[in-house]
Tab-separated table of C-alpha atoms in Angstrom:
chain	number	residue	atom	x	y	z
A	52	MET	CA	-1.506	-8.183	19.978
A	53	ARG	CA	-1.848	-6.124	16.830
A	54	LEU	CA	1.240	-5.906	14.651
A	55	PRO	CA	2.235	-2.534	13.155
A	56	SER	CA	1.829	-1.808	9.467
A	57	ARG	CA	4.313	-3.059	6.921
A	58	TYR	CA	5.855	0.426	6.707
A	59	SER	CA	6.604	0.511	10.440
A	60	LEU	CA	10.128	1.127	11.675
A	61	LEU	CA	9.874	-2.218	13.474
A	62	TRP	CA	10.288	-4.154	10.239
A	63	ARG	CA	13.155	-1.981	9.000
A	64	LEU	CA	15.045	-2.316	12.252
A	65	THR	CA	14.334	-6.036	12.386
A	66	GLY	CA	15.572	-6.452	8.813
A	67	MET	CA	18.736	-4.474	9.471
A	68	LEU	CA	19.534	-6.453	12.627
A	69	ALA	CA	18.830	-9.744	10.843
A	70	LEU	CA	21.120	-8.736	7.980
A	71	PHE	CA	23.817	-7.714	10.462
A	72	CYS	CA	23.597	-11.086	12.210
A	73	LEU	CA	23.717	-12.946	8.894
A	74	LEU	CA	26.815	-11.028	7.855
A	75	LEU	CA	28.496	-11.825	11.160
A	76	VAL	CA	27.678	-15.509	10.758
A	77	SER	CA	28.999	-15.388	7.204
A	78	LEU	CA	32.245	-13.843	8.422
A	79	HIS	CA	32.771	-16.521	11.016
A	80	VAL	CA	31.636	-19.489	8.930
A	81	ASP	CA	31.960	-18.872	5.202
A	82	LEU	CA	34.939	-16.521	5.191
A	83	GLY	CA	36.518	-18.501	8.006
A	84	ARG	CA	36.258	-21.632	5.906
A	85	LEU	CA	37.853	-19.841	2.963
A	86	LEU	CA	40.665	-18.615	5.211
A	87	ILE	CA	41.356	-22.131	6.491
A	88	ARG	CA	41.348	-23.516	2.981
A	89	ALA	CA	43.649	-20.780	1.727
A	90	THR	CA	46.154	-21.434	4.519
A	91	SER	CA	45.993	-25.238	4.393
A	92	TYR	CA	47.532	-25.731	0.933
A	93	LEU	CA	50.745	-24.513	-0.630
A	94	PRO	CA	50.446	-21.939	-3.361
A	95	ALA	CA	51.938	-22.695	-6.773
A	96	SER	CA	54.865	-20.324	-6.260
A	97	THR	CA	55.923	-22.162	-3.071
A	98	LYS	CA	55.639	-25.523	-4.798
A	99	THR	CA	57.935	-24.267	-7.533
A	100	ILE	CA	60.575	-23.131	-5.007
A	101	LEU	CA	60.470	-26.443	-3.137
A	102	THR	CA	60.665	-28.398	-6.380
A	103	ASP	CA	63.730	-26.377	-7.394
A	104	TYR	CA	65.374	-27.312	-4.093
A	105	ALA	CA	64.701	-30.986	-4.870
A	106	ARG	CA	66.287	-30.594	-8.333
A	107	GLU	CA	69.301	-28.882	-6.784
A	108	ALA	CA	69.688	-31.712	-4.236
A	109	GLU	CA	69.412	-34.310	-7.000
A	110	ALA	CA	72.060	-32.564	-9.071
A	111	ALA	CA	74.401	-32.439	-6.045
A	112	TRP	CA	73.912	-36.193	-5.409
A	113	GLN	CA	74.487	-37.143	-9.023
A	114	THR	CA	77.636	-35.049	-9.423
A	115	GLU	CA	79.389	-35.294	-6.065
A	116	GLY	CA	77.576	-38.009	-4.127
A	117	ALA	CA	77.417	-37.730	-0.348
A	118	ARG	CA	79.826	-34.796	-0.290
A	119	GLY	CA	77.618	-32.883	-2.702
A	120	VAL	CA	74.573	-33.652	-0.560
A	121	ASP	CA	76.389	-32.366	2.549
A	122	GLY	CA	77.219	-29.097	0.818
A	123	PHE	CA	73.655	-28.676	-0.429
A	124	LEU	CA	72.170	-29.277	3.039
A	125	LEU	CA	74.566	-26.760	4.594
A	126	ARG	CA	73.567	-24.112	2.076
A	127	LEU	CA	69.873	-24.906	2.423
A	128	ARG	CA	69.947	-24.763	6.221
A	129	ALA	CA	71.888	-21.513	6.178
A	130	ARG	CA	69.472	-19.950	3.702
A	131	GLU	CA	66.133	-21.068	5.132
A	132	GLN	CA	66.954	-21.940	8.770
A	133	ILE	CA	65.113	-25.278	8.537
A	134	TRP	CA	65.649	-29.006	9.094
A	135	ALA	CA	66.341	-30.998	5.915
A	136	VAL	CA	67.741	-34.398	4.883
A	137	VAL	CA	68.215	-36.357	1.678
A	138	VAL	CA	67.234	-40.055	1.903
A	139	ASP	CA	66.861	-43.055	-0.382
A	140	GLY	CA	63.918	-45.382	-0.837
A	141	GLN	CA	64.709	-47.204	2.442
A	142	ARG	CA	64.876	-43.840	4.249
A	143	GLN	CA	68.638	-44.022	4.702
A	144	SER	CA	70.615	-40.811	4.651
A	145	LEU	CA	72.466	-40.046	1.388
A	146	SER	CA	74.728	-37.563	3.179
A	147	SER	CA	77.832	-38.445	5.149
A	148	ARG	CA	75.935	-38.032	8.425
A	149	PRO	CA	73.522	-40.841	9.396
A	150	LEU	CA	70.036	-40.048	10.636
A	151	GLU	CA	69.336	-39.775	14.317
A	152	GLU	CA	66.406	-41.599	15.900
A	153	SER	CA	64.416	-38.373	16.289
A	154	GLU	CA	64.940	-37.659	12.604
A	155	ARG	CA	63.751	-41.130	11.705
A	156	GLN	CA	60.593	-40.447	13.714
A	157	ARG	CA	60.006	-37.279	11.730
A	158	LEU	CA	60.180	-39.270	8.512
A	159	ARG	CA	57.010	-41.042	9.578
A	160	PHE	CA	54.939	-37.841	9.184
A	161	LEU	CA	55.679	-36.561	5.705
A	162	ARG	CA	53.334	-34.624	3.458
A	163	GLN	CA	53.004	-34.277	-0.274
A	164	LEU	CA	53.194	-30.918	-2.015
A	165	ASP	CA	49.563	-31.138	-3.098
A	166	GLY	CA	48.307	-32.294	0.305
A	167	GLN	CA	47.078	-30.370	3.323
A	168	MET	CA	49.552	-28.801	5.696
A	169	GLY	CA	48.058	-30.394	8.815
A	170	ARG	CA	47.546	-28.724	12.156
A	171	PRO	CA	47.395	-24.902	12.109
A	172	ASP	CA	49.992	-24.649	14.896
A	173	GLY	CA	52.391	-27.249	13.437
A	174	THR	CA	55.321	-27.007	11.056
A	175	PRO	CA	54.725	-29.437	8.166
A	176	THR	CA	57.517	-31.601	6.675
A	177	PHE	CA	57.380	-32.300	2.937
A	178	GLU	CA	59.022	-35.004	0.862
A	179	LEU	CA	60.188	-33.969	-2.590
A	180	PRO	CA	61.018	-37.018	-4.775
A	181	PHE	CA	63.883	-36.986	-7.287
A	182	SER	CA	63.318	-37.789	-10.896
A	183	ASP	CA	64.308	-41.446	-10.315
A	184	GLY	CA	61.381	-41.936	-7.942
A	185	GLU	CA	63.597	-43.496	-5.247
A	186	ASN	CA	65.618	-40.794	-3.564
A	187	ARG	CA	64.021	-37.692	-2.134
A	188	LEU	CA	64.582	-34.454	-0.325
A	189	VAL	CA	62.792	-34.155	3.023
A	190	MET	CA	62.525	-30.678	4.535
A	191	THR	CA	60.365	-28.618	6.828
A	192	LEU	CA	58.522	-25.713	5.245
A	193	PRO	CA	60.462	-22.431	5.509
A	194	GLU	CA	58.674	-19.795	7.545
A	195	ARG	CA	58.903	-17.265	4.746
A	196	LEU	CA	57.076	-19.633	2.391
A	197	SER	CA	54.332	-20.663	4.796
A	198	PRO	CA	50.838	-19.546	3.736
A	199	ARG	CA	50.080	-19.284	7.457
A	200	LYS	CA	52.575	-16.540	8.226
A	201	TYR	CA	49.834	-13.888	7.980
A	202	ARG	CA	47.111	-16.085	9.454
A	203	GLU	CA	46.878	-14.113	12.710
A	204	LEU	CA	46.610	-10.872	10.769
A	205	TRP	CA	43.854	-12.290	8.564
A	206	GLU	CA	42.026	-13.648	11.601
A	207	ALA	CA	42.235	-10.240	13.274
A	208	LEU	CA	40.828	-8.594	10.159
A	209	LEU	CA	38.161	-11.225	9.773
A	210	TYR	CA	37.006	-11.604	13.364
A	211	ARG	CA	37.710	-8.141	14.767
A	212	VAL	CA	38.140	-5.421	12.170
A	213	LEU	CA	35.381	-6.486	9.769
A	214	PRO	CA	32.761	-6.933	12.547
A	215	ALA	CA	33.721	-3.492	13.842
A	216	LEU	CA	33.311	-2.037	10.345
A	217	LEU	CA	29.948	-3.744	10.024
A	218	ALA	CA	28.900	-2.281	13.366
A	219	VAL	CA	29.969	1.194	12.176
A	220	LEU	CA	28.009	0.670	8.951
A	221	LEU	CA	24.982	-0.415	10.955
A	222	GLY	CA	25.362	2.677	13.115
A	223	ILE	CA	25.486	4.917	10.039
A	224	LEU	CA	22.375	3.265	8.619
A	225	LEU	CA	20.563	3.632	11.937
A	226	TYR	CA	21.597	7.279	12.067
A	227	ARG	CA	20.254	7.942	8.578
A	228	LEU	CA	17.107	6.007	9.370
A	229	LEU	CA	16.361	7.374	12.845
A	230	ILE	CA	18.651	10.101	14.127
A	231	ALA	CA	18.880	12.294	11.012
A	232	PRO	CA	15.065	12.695	10.720
A	233	LEU	CA	14.883	13.399	14.454
A	234	ALA	CA	17.597	16.026	14.052
A	235	ILE	CA	15.534	17.668	11.309
A	236	LEU	CA	12.471	17.607	13.545
A	237	ARG	CA	14.460	19.094	16.417
A	238	HIS	CA	15.816	21.870	14.174
A	239	GLN	CA	12.343	22.788	12.947
A	240	ALA	CA	10.943	22.640	16.492
A	241	VAL	CA	13.639	25.051	17.673
A	242	ALA	CA	12.865	27.347	14.726
A	243	LEU	CA	9.158	27.225	15.548
A	244	SER	CA	9.792	27.985	19.232
A	245	ALA	CA	11.959	30.931	18.138
A	246	GLY	CA	8.998	32.467	16.317
A	247	ASP	CA	9.431	31.129	12.790
A	248	LEU	CA	5.821	30.153	12.156
A	249	ALA	CA	6.679	28.979	8.630
A	250	ALA	CA	8.943	26.202	9.980
A	251	ARG	CA	7.943	22.866	8.462
A	252	VAL	CA	9.497	19.433	8.115
A	253	GLY	CA	10.490	18.786	4.504
A	254	PRO	CA	9.025	16.062	2.276
A	255	GLN	CA	12.083	13.827	2.733
A	256	VAL	CA	10.755	13.104	6.243
A	257	ALA	CA	7.076	14.034	6.024
A	258	GLN	CA	6.451	11.684	3.078
A	259	ARG	CA	7.817	8.645	4.892
A	260	ARG	CA	5.222	6.000	5.671
A	261	ASP	CA	6.608	4.966	9.045
A	262	GLU	CA	6.270	6.404	12.544
A	263	LEU	CA	8.738	9.207	11.815
A	264	GLY	CA	6.651	10.246	8.811
A	265	ASP	CA	3.560	10.291	11.037
A	266	LEU	CA	5.460	12.389	13.568
A	267	ALA	CA	6.587	14.824	10.862
A	268	GLY	CA	3.029	15.059	9.541
A	269	ALA	CA	1.714	15.744	13.041
A	270	PHE	CA	4.404	18.410	13.525
A	271	ASN	CA	3.527	20.112	10.231
A	272	HIS	CA	-0.174	19.988	11.115
A	273	MET	CA	0.550	21.463	14.539
A	274	ALA	CA	2.768	24.175	13.053
A	275	GLY	CA	0.116	24.978	10.453
A	276	ARG	CA	-2.600	25.185	13.085
A	277	LEU	CA	-0.380	27.400	15.237
A	278	GLU	CA	0.421	29.690	12.317
A	279	ASP	CA	-3.224	29.911	11.266
A	280	THR	CA	-4.357	30.559	14.833
A	281	LEU	CA	-1.811	33.277	15.487
A	282	THR	CA	-2.422	34.871	12.093
A	283	PHE	CA	-6.162	34.707	12.695
A	284	GLN	CA	-5.887	36.223	16.154
A	285	ARG	CA	-3.596	39.011	14.983
A	286	GLN	CA	-5.939	39.853	12.125
A	287	LEU	CA	-8.940	39.621	14.436
A	288	LEU	CA	-7.289	41.947	16.932
A	289	ARG	CA	-6.571	44.509	14.192
A	290	ASP	CA	-10.120	44.263	12.853
A	291	LEU	CA	-11.638	44.418	16.302
A	292	SER	CA	-9.672	47.516	17.233
A	293	HIS	CA	-10.789	49.098	13.949
A	294	GLU	CA	-14.444	48.217	14.544
A	295	LEU	CA	-14.392	49.594	18.073
A	296	ARG	CA	-13.184	52.976	16.875
A	297	THR	CA	-16.517	53.697	15.141
A	298	PRO	CA	-18.836	53.488	18.202
A	299	LEU	CA	-16.211	55.181	20.349
A	300	SER	CA	-15.964	58.018	17.854
A	301	ARG	CA	-19.736	58.391	17.824
A	302	LEU	CA	-19.743	58.496	21.605
A	303	ARG	CA	-17.094	61.207	21.603
A	304	VAL	CA	-19.035	63.303	19.095
A	305	ALA	CA	-22.260	62.744	21.005
A	306	GLY	CA	-20.579	63.807	24.235
A	307	GLU	CA	-19.320	66.994	22.632
A	308	GLN	CA	-22.578	67.935	20.921
A	309	ALA	CA	-25.333	66.586	23.150
A	310	GLU	CA	-27.203	69.217	25.088
A	311	GLU	CA	-29.608	66.911	26.853
A	312	VAL	CA	-28.549	64.211	29.269
A	313	GLN	CA	-31.387	61.918	28.129
A	314	VAL	CA	-30.259	62.001	24.504
A	315	LEU	CA	-26.678	61.316	25.550
A	316	GLY	CA	-27.849	58.399	27.722
A	317	GLN	CA	-29.766	56.845	24.843
A	318	ARG	CA	-26.773	57.210	22.543
A	319	LEU	CA	-24.507	55.755	25.210
A	320	GLU	CA	-26.794	52.763	25.762
A	321	ARG	CA	-27.058	52.069	22.034
A	322	GLU	CA	-23.303	52.276	21.396
A	323	VAL	CA	-22.434	50.184	24.449
A	324	ALA	CA	-24.864	47.498	23.279
A	325	THR	CA	-23.170	47.567	19.879
A	326	MET	CA	-19.724	47.151	21.401
A	327	GLU	CA	-20.937	44.371	23.708
A	328	ARG	CA	-22.336	42.459	20.727
A	329	LEU	CA	-19.137	43.013	18.766
A	330	ILE	CA	-16.920	41.806	21.610
A	331	ALA	CA	-19.185	38.818	22.347
A	332	ASP	CA	-19.169	37.703	18.709
A	333	SER	CA	-15.404	38.164	18.453
A	334	LEU	CA	-14.745	36.154	21.613
A	335	GLU	CA	-17.047	33.392	20.419
A	336	LEU	CA	-15.245	33.201	17.074
A	337	VAL	CA	-11.850	33.044	18.803
A	338	TRP	CA	-13.143	30.335	21.146
A	339	LEU	CA	-14.418	28.242	18.249
A	340	ASP	CA	-11.181	28.603	16.300
A	341	THR	CA	-8.678	28.022	19.091
A	342	GLU	CA	-10.424	25.670	21.503
A	343	ARG	CA	-12.321	23.644	18.903
A	344	PRO	CA	-14.684	22.215	21.501
A	345	SER	CA	-16.180	18.775	21.013
A	346	LEU	CA	-19.890	19.496	20.613
A	347	PRO	CA	-22.260	16.692	21.641
A	348	LEU	CA	-24.254	15.448	18.648
A	349	GLU	CA	-27.879	14.419	18.631
A	350	PRO	CA	-30.673	13.952	16.068
A	351	VAL	CA	-32.085	17.334	15.031
A	352	ASP	CA	-35.374	17.799	13.173
A	353	VAL	CA	-34.373	20.582	10.772
A	354	GLY	CA	-37.972	21.434	9.810
A	355	HIS	CA	-38.994	21.971	13.416
A	356	LEU	CA	-35.823	23.982	14.069
A	357	TRP	CA	-36.639	26.204	11.082
A	358	ASP	CA	-40.098	26.922	12.506
A	359	VAL	CA	-38.496	28.260	15.703
A	360	LEU	CA	-35.919	30.332	13.826
A	361	ARG	CA	-38.580	31.658	11.440
A	362	GLU	CA	-40.766	32.840	14.304
A	363	ASN	CA	-37.862	34.734	15.887
A	364	ALA	CA	-36.772	36.214	12.548
A	365	CYS	CA	-40.288	37.412	11.740
A	366	PHE	CA	-40.537	39.086	15.142
A	367	GLU	CA	-37.217	40.891	14.653
A	368	SER	CA	-37.577	41.864	10.978
A	369	GLY	CA	-41.343	42.285	10.564
A	370	TRP	CA	-41.432	39.682	7.776
A	371	SER	CA	-44.359	37.316	7.446
A	372	THR	CA	-43.933	33.543	7.813
A	373	GLU	CA	-44.933	33.121	4.147
A	374	GLN	CA	-41.718	34.901	3.168
A	375	LEU	CA	-39.651	32.174	4.908
A	376	PRO	CA	-41.003	28.913	3.461
A	377	CYS	CA	-39.578	25.469	4.343
A	378	GLU	CA	-39.334	23.114	1.354
A	379	LEU	CA	-37.610	20.210	3.147
A	380	PRO	CA	-38.816	16.598	3.011
A	381	ALA	CA	-40.710	15.574	6.125
A	382	ASP	CA	-38.031	13.056	7.148
A	383	CYS	CA	-35.167	15.563	7.177
A	384	CYS	CA	-33.261	14.786	10.370
A	385	VAL	CA	-29.536	15.395	10.767
A	386	LEU	CA	-26.916	14.482	13.366
A	387	GLY	CA	-25.716	17.725	14.914
A	388	ASN	CA	-25.540	19.932	17.960
A	389	LEU	CA	-28.927	21.596	18.448
A	390	ASN	CA	-27.650	24.885	19.839
A	391	GLY	CA	-24.707	25.094	17.425
A	392	LEU	CA	-26.845	24.289	14.390
A	393	ALA	CA	-29.523	26.748	15.522
A	394	GLN	CA	-26.950	29.530	15.889
A	395	ALA	CA	-25.409	28.798	12.461
A	396	MET	CA	-28.756	28.729	10.676
A	397	GLU	CA	-29.909	31.854	12.555
A	398	ASN	CA	-26.799	33.766	11.435
A	399	ILE	CA	-27.346	32.661	7.824
A	400	LEU	CA	-31.050	33.563	8.012
A	401	ARG	CA	-30.379	37.030	9.432
A	402	ASN	CA	-27.741	37.651	6.797
A	403	ALA	CA	-30.179	36.585	4.043
A	404	ILE	CA	-32.963	38.828	5.362
A	405	ARG	CA	-30.534	41.754	5.646
A	406	HIS	CA	-29.583	41.425	1.959
A	407	SER	CA	-33.110	40.889	0.640
A	408	SER	CA	-35.770	43.447	-0.101
A	409	ALA	CA	-38.698	43.903	2.289
A	410	ASP	CA	-40.997	41.869	0.020
A	411	GLY	CA	-38.416	39.186	-0.780
A	412	MET	CA	-38.314	35.537	0.216
A	413	VAL	CA	-35.772	33.317	1.956
A	414	ARG	CA	-36.264	29.585	1.329
A	415	LEU	CA	-34.978	26.523	3.149
A	416	GLY	CA	-34.576	23.433	0.954
A	417	GLY	CA	-32.564	20.259	0.851
A	418	ARG	CA	-32.198	16.667	-0.300
A	419	ARG	CA	-30.547	13.517	0.942
A	420	GLU	CA	-27.205	12.652	-0.681
A	421	GLY	CA	-26.027	9.252	0.489
A	422	ALA	CA	-25.268	9.372	4.205
A	423	CYS	CA	-25.651	13.178	4.350
A	424	TRP	CA	-28.273	15.845	4.001
A	425	HIS	CA	-27.527	18.725	1.634
A	426	LEU	CA	-29.428	21.760	2.899
A	427	TRP	CA	-29.528	25.244	1.462
A	428	ILE	CA	-30.912	28.674	2.369
A	429	GLU	CA	-31.629	30.934	-0.608
A	430	ASP	CA	-32.304	34.654	-0.566
A	431	GLN	CA	-33.370	37.074	-3.293
A	432	GLY	CA	-30.658	39.614	-2.734
A	433	PRO	CA	-28.065	40.964	-5.183
A	434	GLY	CA	-25.737	37.955	-4.764
A	435	VAL	CA	-21.967	38.065	-4.462
A	436	GLU	CA	-19.186	38.405	-6.991
A	437	ALA	CA	-17.762	35.026	-7.979
A	438	GLY	CA	-14.329	35.908	-6.627
A	439	GLU	CA	-15.772	36.794	-3.221
A	440	LEU	CA	-17.829	33.660	-2.531
A	441	GLU	CA	-15.139	32.448	-0.117
A	442	THR	CA	-14.257	35.901	1.202
A	443	ILE	CA	-17.643	36.355	2.871
A	444	PHE	CA	-16.683	33.674	5.429
A	445	GLN	CA	-13.698	35.691	6.651
A	446	PRO	CA	-14.197	37.663	9.902
A	447	PHE	CA	-15.210	41.329	9.567
A	448	THR	CA	-15.936	40.956	5.867
A	449	ARG	CA	-18.575	43.391	4.687
A	450	LEU	CA	-18.817	43.641	0.950
A	451	ASN	CA	-20.760	46.875	1.226
A	452	ALA	CA	-18.351	49.171	3.018
A	453	ALA	CA	-21.001	51.870	3.290
A	454	ARG	CA	-23.179	49.682	5.526
A	455	PRO	CA	-23.125	51.053	9.098
A	456	GLY	CA	-21.750	48.949	11.915
A	457	GLY	CA	-25.187	48.468	13.466
A	458	ASP	CA	-26.188	46.423	10.441
A	459	GLY	CA	-23.601	43.755	11.241
A	460	PHE	CA	-19.912	43.271	11.764
A	461	GLY	CA	-19.212	40.534	9.211
A	462	LEU	CA	-18.840	37.820	11.868
A	463	GLY	CA	-22.071	35.878	11.384
A	464	LEU	CA	-20.997	33.643	8.490
A	465	ALA	CA	-17.532	33.068	9.990
A	466	ILE	CA	-19.132	31.851	13.233
A	467	ALA	CA	-21.621	29.725	11.291
A	468	ARG	CA	-18.877	27.954	9.318
A	469	SER	CA	-16.757	27.308	12.428
A	470	THR	CA	-19.766	25.947	14.305
A	471	LEU	CA	-20.741	23.597	11.475
A	472	ARG	CA	-17.214	22.294	11.060
A	473	LEU	CA	-17.147	21.350	14.744
A	474	GLN	CA	-20.181	19.172	13.987
A	475	GLY	CA	-18.512	17.495	11.019
A	476	GLY	CA	-20.427	19.648	8.548
A	477	GLU	CA	-19.587	21.995	5.703
A	478	LEU	CA	-20.755	25.446	4.628
A	479	TRP	CA	-20.176	27.117	1.280
A	480	ALA	CA	-21.834	29.730	-0.935
A	481	GLU	CA	-22.892	29.871	-4.564
A	482	ASN	CA	-24.783	32.356	-6.711
A	483	ARG	CA	-28.183	31.475	-8.135
A	484	ALA	CA	-30.166	33.128	-10.908
A	485	LEU	CA	-31.722	35.340	-8.253
A	486	GLY	CA	-29.844	35.833	-5.025
A	487	LEU	CA	-27.303	33.826	-3.042
A	488	ARG	CA	-27.521	30.229	-1.813
A	489	LEU	CA	-25.733	29.112	1.372
A	490	ASN	CA	-25.192	25.335	1.284
A	491	LEU	CA	-24.940	23.137	4.375
A	492	ARG	CA	-23.913	19.488	4.431
A	493	LEU	CA	-24.506	17.473	7.588
A	494	GLN	CA	-24.545	13.788	8.418
A	495	SER	CA	-27.969	12.197	8.352
A	496	VAL	CA	-29.340	10.174	11.235
């Protein structure tokens, strides 16, 4: 089993859940221990109050004896609603009322002010010695002074409220981590489906390195491809409709002026052939751009392919084979689609011949560059302006507007580039000292 990358959402979610579990354990163990400790000992303020009661009991004993102790105990019990007695060193009552057996039993479980309070559900009894060290005040802890009076509230906060708050915090973090980016993706998808072709996911999601970032990148790529395709098809439709007007106009004029049926038939045949070629090239370009077929690749001997293309070009143009020399190394063999590469090179060759003089030359050359072959086809035409070296690959681009439609529709180089890209290749243009060079880069065998 292959683990995801370190930027995967798996590790973030695992870390967040682990942290949540650790916090829960800390609440139940560490904070619980602190709560028990805080409620098991008397605070300083309570110790002071209890010590003052012992001083008051001692003063009553010293001034009035047993009667003073009786009065003190009555006041104390009325004030605090607790059990209390004053005893001597032998645990005999110093008041006028002797101790009952149950009270004597309670004297066996006394606690010091600095000691623990005992069981959480019990009511502790403290002994508060007088200054003589013999007599003492024994009393249960008043409810109002007990550090445990809010224990249930603290336990509810600790074991119920705080875990709930942690769960809410975890939910917020999960929302920011997962749901918020998905909401952004959903919003942009709705915008794209509504016709907003410029809808894109922003960098706050697209630049993430996890699965959501990959999803945003795929969405942006899809939206870009869709926008480019629709823009391309709209432009192609406008250009195609414009190009079809020319042969149709010529047909209309020929139909109005022709006096012989034979002449009209020849004109009709020529214009229909022009429109068929235009439509075929346009459909092929649309197919290459939208379908992006996976062309099977095979070793192609470029020198042998050039011989075939040169023979066809010489037959069509009347050029001699010496005007189309091949200057490739003998071992030039590339990995490509034979038919696709032949069509691309044929379009480039025809374009070069069209822009060269009748006695010019078109050369095929190349060299190996690492794992690729860099090929080029050079003509001896007028070249292209530097700012238009990329424009010539756009459909229906004809730099010489005066050239008639029969000389080409400006689709050849666009088809050639699309075909080469489907084979993993590249096509670009550059000016030379004399003429234009079309560069091809393809993977070597």
